[in-house]
Coordinates of C-alpha atoms in Angstrom, one line a residue:
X1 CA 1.2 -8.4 -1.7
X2 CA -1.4 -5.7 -0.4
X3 CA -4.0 -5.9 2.0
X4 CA -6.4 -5.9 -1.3
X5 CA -4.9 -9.3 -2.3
X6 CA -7.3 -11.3 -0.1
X7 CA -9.0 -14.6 -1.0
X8 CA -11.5 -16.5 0.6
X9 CA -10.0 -19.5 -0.6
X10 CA -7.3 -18.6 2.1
X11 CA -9.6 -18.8 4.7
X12 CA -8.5 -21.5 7.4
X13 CA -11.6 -23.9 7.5
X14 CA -9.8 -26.2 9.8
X15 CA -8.0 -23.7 11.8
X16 CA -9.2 -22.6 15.6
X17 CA -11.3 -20.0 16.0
X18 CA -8.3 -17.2 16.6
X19 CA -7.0 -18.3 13.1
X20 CA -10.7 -17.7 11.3
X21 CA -11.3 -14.6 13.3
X22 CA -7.8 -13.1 12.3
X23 CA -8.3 -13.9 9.1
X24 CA -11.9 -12.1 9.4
X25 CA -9.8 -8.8 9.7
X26 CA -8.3 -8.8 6.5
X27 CA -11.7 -7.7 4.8
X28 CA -12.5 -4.7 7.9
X29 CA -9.6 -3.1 7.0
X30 CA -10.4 -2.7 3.4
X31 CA -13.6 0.0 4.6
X32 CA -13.9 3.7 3.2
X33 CA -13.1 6.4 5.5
X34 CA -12.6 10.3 4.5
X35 CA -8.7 11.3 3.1
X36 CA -8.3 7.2 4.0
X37 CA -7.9 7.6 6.9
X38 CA -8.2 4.0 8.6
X39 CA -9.0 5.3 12.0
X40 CA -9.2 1.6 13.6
X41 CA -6.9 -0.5 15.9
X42 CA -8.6 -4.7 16.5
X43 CA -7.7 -6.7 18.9
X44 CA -8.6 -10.1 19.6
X45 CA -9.7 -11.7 22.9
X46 CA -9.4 -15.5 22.5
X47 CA -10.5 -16.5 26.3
X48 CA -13.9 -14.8 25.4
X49 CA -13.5 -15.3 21.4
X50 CA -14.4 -11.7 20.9
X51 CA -13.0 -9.4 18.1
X52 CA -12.7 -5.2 19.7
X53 CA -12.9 -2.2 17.7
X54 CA -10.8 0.3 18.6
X55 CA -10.4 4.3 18.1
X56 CA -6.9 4.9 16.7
X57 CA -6.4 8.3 18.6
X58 CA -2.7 8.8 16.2
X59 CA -5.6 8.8 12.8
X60 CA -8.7 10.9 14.8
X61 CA -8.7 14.6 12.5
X62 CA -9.5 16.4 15.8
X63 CA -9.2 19.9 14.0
X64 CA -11.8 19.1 11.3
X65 CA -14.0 16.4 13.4
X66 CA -13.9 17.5 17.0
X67 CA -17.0 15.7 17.7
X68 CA -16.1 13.1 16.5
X69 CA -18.2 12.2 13.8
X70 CA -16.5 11.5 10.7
X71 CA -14.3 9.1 12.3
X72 CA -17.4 7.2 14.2
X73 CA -18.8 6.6 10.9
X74 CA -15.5 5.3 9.3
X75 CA -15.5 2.8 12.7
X76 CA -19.0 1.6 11.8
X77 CA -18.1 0.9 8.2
X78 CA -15.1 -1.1 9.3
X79 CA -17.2 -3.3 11.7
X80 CA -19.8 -3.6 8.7
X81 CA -17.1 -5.3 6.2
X82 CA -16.5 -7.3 9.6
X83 CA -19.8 -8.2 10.0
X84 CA -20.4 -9.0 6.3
X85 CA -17.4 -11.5 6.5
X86 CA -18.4 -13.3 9.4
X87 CA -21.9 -14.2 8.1
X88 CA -20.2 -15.6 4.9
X89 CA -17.9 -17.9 6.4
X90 CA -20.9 -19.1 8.4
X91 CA -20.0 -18.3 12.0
X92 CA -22.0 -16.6 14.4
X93 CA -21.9 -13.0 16.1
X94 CA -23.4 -11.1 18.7
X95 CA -22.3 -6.6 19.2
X96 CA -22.2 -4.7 22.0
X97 CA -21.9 -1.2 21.1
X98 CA -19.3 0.7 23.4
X99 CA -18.9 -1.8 26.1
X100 CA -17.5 -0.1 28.6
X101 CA -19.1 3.7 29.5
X102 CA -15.6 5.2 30.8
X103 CA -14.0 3.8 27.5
X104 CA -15.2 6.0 24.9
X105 CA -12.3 4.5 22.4
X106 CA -13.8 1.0 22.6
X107 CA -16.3 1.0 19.9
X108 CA -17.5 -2.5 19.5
X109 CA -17.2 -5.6 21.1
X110 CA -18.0 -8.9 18.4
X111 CA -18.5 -12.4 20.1
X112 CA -18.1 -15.0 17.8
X113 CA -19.3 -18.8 17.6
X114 CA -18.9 -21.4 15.5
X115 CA -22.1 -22.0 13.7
X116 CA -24.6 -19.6 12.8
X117 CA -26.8 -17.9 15.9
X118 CA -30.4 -16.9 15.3
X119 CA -29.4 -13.3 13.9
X120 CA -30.3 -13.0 10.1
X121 CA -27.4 -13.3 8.3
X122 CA -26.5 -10.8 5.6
X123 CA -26.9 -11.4 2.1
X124 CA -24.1 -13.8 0.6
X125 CA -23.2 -11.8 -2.2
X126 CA -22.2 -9.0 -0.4
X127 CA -19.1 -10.2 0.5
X128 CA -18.0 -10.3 -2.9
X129 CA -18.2 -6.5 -3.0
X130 CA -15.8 -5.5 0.0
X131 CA -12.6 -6.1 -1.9
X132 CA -13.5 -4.3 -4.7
X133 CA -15.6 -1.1 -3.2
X134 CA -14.0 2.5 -2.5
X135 CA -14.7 5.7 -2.8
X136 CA -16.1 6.8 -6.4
X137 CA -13.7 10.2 -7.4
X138 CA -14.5 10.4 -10.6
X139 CA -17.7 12.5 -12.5
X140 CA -20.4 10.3 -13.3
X141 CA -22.4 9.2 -16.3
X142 CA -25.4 11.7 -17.1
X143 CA -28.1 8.8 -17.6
X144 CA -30.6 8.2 -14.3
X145 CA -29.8 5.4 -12.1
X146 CA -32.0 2.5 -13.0
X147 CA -35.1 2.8 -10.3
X148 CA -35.0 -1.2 -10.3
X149 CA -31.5 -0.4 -9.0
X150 CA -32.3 2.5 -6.9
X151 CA -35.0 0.4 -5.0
X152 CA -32.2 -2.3 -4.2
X153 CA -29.9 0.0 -3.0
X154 CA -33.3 1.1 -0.8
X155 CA -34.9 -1.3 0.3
X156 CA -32.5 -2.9 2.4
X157 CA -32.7 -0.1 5.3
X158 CA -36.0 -1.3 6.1
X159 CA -35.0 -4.5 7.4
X160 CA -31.8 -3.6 8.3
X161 CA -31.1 -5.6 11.8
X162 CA -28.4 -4.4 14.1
X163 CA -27.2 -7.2 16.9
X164 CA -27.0 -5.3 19.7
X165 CA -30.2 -5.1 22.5
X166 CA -31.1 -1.6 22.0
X167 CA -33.4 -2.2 18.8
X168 CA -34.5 1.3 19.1
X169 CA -32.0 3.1 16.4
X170 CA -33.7 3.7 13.0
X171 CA -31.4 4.4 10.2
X172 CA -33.2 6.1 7.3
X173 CA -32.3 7.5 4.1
X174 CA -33.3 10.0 1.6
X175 CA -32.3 10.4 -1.9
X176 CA -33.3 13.6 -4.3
X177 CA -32.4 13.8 -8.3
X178 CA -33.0 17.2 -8.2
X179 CA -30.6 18.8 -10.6
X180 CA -30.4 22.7 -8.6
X181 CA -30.2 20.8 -5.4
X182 CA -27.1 18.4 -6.4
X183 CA -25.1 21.7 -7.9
X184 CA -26.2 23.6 -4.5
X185 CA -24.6 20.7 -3.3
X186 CA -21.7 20.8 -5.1
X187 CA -20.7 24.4 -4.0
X188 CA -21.0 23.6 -0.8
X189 CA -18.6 21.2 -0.9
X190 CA -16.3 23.6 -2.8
X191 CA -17.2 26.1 -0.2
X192 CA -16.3 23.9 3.2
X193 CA -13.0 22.3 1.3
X194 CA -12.2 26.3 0.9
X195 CA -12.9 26.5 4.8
X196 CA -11.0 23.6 6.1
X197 CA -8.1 24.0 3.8
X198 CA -7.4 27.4 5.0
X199 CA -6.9 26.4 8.3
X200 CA -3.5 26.2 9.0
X201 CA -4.4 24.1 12.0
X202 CA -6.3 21.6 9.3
X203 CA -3.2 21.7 7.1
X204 CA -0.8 20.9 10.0
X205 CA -2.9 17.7 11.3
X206 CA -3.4 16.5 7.7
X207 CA 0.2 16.6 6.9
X208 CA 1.0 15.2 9.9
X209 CA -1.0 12.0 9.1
X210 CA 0.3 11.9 5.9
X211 CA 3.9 11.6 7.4
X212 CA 2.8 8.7 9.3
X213 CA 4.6 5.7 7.7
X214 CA 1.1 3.7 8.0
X215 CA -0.9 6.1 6.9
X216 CA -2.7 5.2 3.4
X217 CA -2.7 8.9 1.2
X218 CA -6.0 10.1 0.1
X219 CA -6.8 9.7 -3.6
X220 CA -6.0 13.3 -4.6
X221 CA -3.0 13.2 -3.1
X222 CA -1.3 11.8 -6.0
X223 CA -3.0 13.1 -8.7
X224 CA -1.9 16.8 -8.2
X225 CA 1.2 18.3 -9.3
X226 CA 2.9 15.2 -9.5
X227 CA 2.5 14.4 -5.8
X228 CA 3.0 16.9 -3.5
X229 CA 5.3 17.3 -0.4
X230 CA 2.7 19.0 1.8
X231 CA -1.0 20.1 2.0
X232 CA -0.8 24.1 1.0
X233 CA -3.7 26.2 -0.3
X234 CA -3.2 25.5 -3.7
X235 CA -3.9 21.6 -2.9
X236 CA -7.4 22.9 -1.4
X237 CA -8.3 24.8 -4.1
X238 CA -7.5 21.7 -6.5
X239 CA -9.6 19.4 -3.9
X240 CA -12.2 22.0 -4.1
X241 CA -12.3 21.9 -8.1
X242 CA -12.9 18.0 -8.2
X243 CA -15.1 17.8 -5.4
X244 CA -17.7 20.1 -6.8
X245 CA -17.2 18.3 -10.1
X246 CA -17.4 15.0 -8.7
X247 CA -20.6 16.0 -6.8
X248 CA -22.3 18.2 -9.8
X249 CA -22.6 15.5 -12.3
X250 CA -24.1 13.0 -9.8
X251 CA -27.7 12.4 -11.0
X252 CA -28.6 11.2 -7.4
X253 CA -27.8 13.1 -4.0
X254 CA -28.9 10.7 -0.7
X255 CA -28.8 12.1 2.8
X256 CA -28.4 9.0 5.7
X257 CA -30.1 10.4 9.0
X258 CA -31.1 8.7 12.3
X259 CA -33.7 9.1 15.0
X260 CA -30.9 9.2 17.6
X261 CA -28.0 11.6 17.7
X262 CA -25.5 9.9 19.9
X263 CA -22.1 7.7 19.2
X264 CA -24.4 4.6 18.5
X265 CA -26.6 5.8 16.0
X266 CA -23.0 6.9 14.1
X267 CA -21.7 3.4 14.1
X268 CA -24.4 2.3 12.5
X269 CA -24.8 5.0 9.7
X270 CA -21.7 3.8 9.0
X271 CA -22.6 1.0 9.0
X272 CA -25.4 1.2 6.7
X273 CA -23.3 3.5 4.5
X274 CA -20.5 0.5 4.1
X275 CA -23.6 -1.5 3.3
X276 CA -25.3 1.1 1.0
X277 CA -21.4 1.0 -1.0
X278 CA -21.1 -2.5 -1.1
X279 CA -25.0 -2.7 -2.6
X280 CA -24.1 0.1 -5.5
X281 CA -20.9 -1.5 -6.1
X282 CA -22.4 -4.6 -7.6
X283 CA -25.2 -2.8 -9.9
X284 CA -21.7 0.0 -10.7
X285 CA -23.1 2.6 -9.0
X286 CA -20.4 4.5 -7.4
X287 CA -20.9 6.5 -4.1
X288 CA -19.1 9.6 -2.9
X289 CA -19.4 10.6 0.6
X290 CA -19.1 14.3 1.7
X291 CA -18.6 14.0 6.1
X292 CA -17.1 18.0 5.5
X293 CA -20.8 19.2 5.0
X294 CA -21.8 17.1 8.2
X295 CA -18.6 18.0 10.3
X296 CA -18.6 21.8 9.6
X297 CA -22.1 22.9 12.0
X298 CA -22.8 26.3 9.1
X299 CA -22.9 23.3 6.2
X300 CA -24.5 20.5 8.2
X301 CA -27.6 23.4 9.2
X302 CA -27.8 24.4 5.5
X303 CA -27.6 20.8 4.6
X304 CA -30.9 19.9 7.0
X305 CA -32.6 23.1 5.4
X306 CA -32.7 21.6 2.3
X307 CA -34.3 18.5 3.3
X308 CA -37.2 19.7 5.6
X309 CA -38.8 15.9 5.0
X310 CA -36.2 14.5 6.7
X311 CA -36.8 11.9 9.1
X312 CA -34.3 12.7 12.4
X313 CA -30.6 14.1 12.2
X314 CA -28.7 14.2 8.9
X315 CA -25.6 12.0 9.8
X316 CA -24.0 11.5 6.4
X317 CA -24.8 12.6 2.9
X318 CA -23.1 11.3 -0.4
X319 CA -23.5 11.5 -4.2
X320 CA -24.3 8.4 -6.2
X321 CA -24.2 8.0 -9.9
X322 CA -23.2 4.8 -13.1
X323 CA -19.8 5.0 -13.4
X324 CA -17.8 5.8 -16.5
X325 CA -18.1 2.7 -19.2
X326 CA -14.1 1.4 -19.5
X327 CA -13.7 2.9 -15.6
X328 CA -11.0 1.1 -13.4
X329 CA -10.4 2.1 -10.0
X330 CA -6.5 2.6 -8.5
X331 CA -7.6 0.9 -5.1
X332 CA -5.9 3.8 -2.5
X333 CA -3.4 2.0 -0.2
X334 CA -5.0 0.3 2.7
X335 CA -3.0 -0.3 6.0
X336 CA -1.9 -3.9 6.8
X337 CA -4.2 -5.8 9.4
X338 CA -0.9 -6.8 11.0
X339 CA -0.6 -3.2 11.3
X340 CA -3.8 -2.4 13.3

């Protein structure tokens, strides 16, 4: 059975808190992350019933995300499913962000209660999204996104509450249906999947990772050729094809940015990305994140050119679209809580 076979029915209402926590981590390892790669080790600390986030060094693309970025965001989208789950089993939680200053690996640190604390919960029916939500990679329909949807997808930035004490983050997003803008966007993509693939550095890390036995393969992986044995310049050029397709036909482009520019303020982009996927997922809007144009400096300043309205640093930006009537996603392999 797969990590994707989860059921709340399964979770232990009369168990001890460990057992409801543990089972908790079976939906934060179903969270997106660029070429999948499920950058997150979790621990659990039953004397203090708290629930760590972890870097996982071994799945960190230092060659292509040096900052890191990328991977900050795939952390925050993990601790998002997390969050998403608590709330609808009805516990309570309380984050600190980077709990330790000389422990840059330590993302988050969750406490959890029985019973719900005085933080807003988040909406129910969002946990019915998380084991059905990845990464869109497939060209959209041409119709406009409903704007009754669009405003739902929207409007829940504005009250978006993070649990931590520092309150003063603002997460805010942008969204454009121009159509030169999207295909600008789409050869940019092309463009920085031509850049990164011809690094043989980039090539060496990414087929190292792929090696890994618990590493999950990114969705292209098997799609070209017939599976191949190793990332080589033809793969890029193939990933480079899609991508630009992919991101071409999407009728709406959205940029995530934040008034901060620090590890914080990427958690929770992720975070509100994870929540932005698991929003479109339920109206079948798919979403396709693009962290090469962020993690690449020459794309991310282009990027920020063409959105002079933005309000604070472009963090993420993604395509969004209705998916294709009759579409049925392969859900990419996800690595086993027990695993991580």
């Amino acid at each position: 059975m797969t990590p994707w076979h989860v059921s709340e029915k399964d979770f232990p209402n009369n168990g001890s808190l460990h057992e409801q926590m543990q089972f908790i981590l079976r939906y934060a390892v179903l969270a997106l992350s660029f070429y999948n790669s499920q950058p997150w080790n979790l621990s659990i600390n039953d004397t203090a019933n708290q629930i760590n986030v972890y870097l996982k060094n071994s799945h960190w693309q230092k060659v292509a995300d040096q900052a890191p970025h990328a991977i900050s965001l795939h952390l925050g989208c993990s601790l998002e499913n997390m969050l998403v789950a608590i709330d609808y089993f009805g516990l309570g939680h309380s984050v600190a962000y980077f709990p330790e200053s000389d422990h840059d690996h330590w993302v988050a640190r969750v406490s959890v209660v029985m019973g719900r604390q005085t933080v807003e919960p988040r909406p129910a029916y969002l946990f019915g999204a998380i084991g059905r939500t990845q990464i869109y990679h497939y060209t959209y329909r041409s119709q406009a996104i409903r704007p009754e949807d669009m405003d739902n997808i929207e409007d829940f930035l504005v009250n978006f509450k993070y649990e931590d004490s520092d309150m003063n983050h603002r997460i805010h997003l942008e969204t454009s249906s121009n159509t030169t803008l999207r295909k600008e966007i789409g050869r940019l993509v092309s463009h920085s999947d031509a850049i990164m693939f011809s690094d043989p550095a980039f090539r060496k890390e990414l087929n190292e990772l792929l090696a890994q036995s618990d590493y999950g393969e990114p969705w292209w992986y098997n799609t070209h050729l017939g599976r191949q044995c190793k990332i080589d310049g033809e793969m890029g050029e193939y990933v480079a094809e899609q991508e630009s397709q992919i991101v071409s036909s999407a009728p709406v482009i959205g940029i995530l940015a934040s008034n901060y520019d620090n590890p914080t303020a990427l958690i929770k982009i992720g975070q509100a990305h994870e929540r932005i996927a698991l929003e479109a997922n339920l109206l079948g809007v798919g979403i396709y994140p693009m962290f090469q144009l962020i993690e690449l400096q020459e794309m991310k300043s282009m990027v920020e050119n063409m959105f002079p309205a933005l309000h604070g640093k472009p963090q993420l930006i993604f395509a969004m679209g209705d998916v294709k009537k009759g579409h049925k996603d392969d859900m990419t392999p996800r690595i086993p809580v027990e695993e991580v």
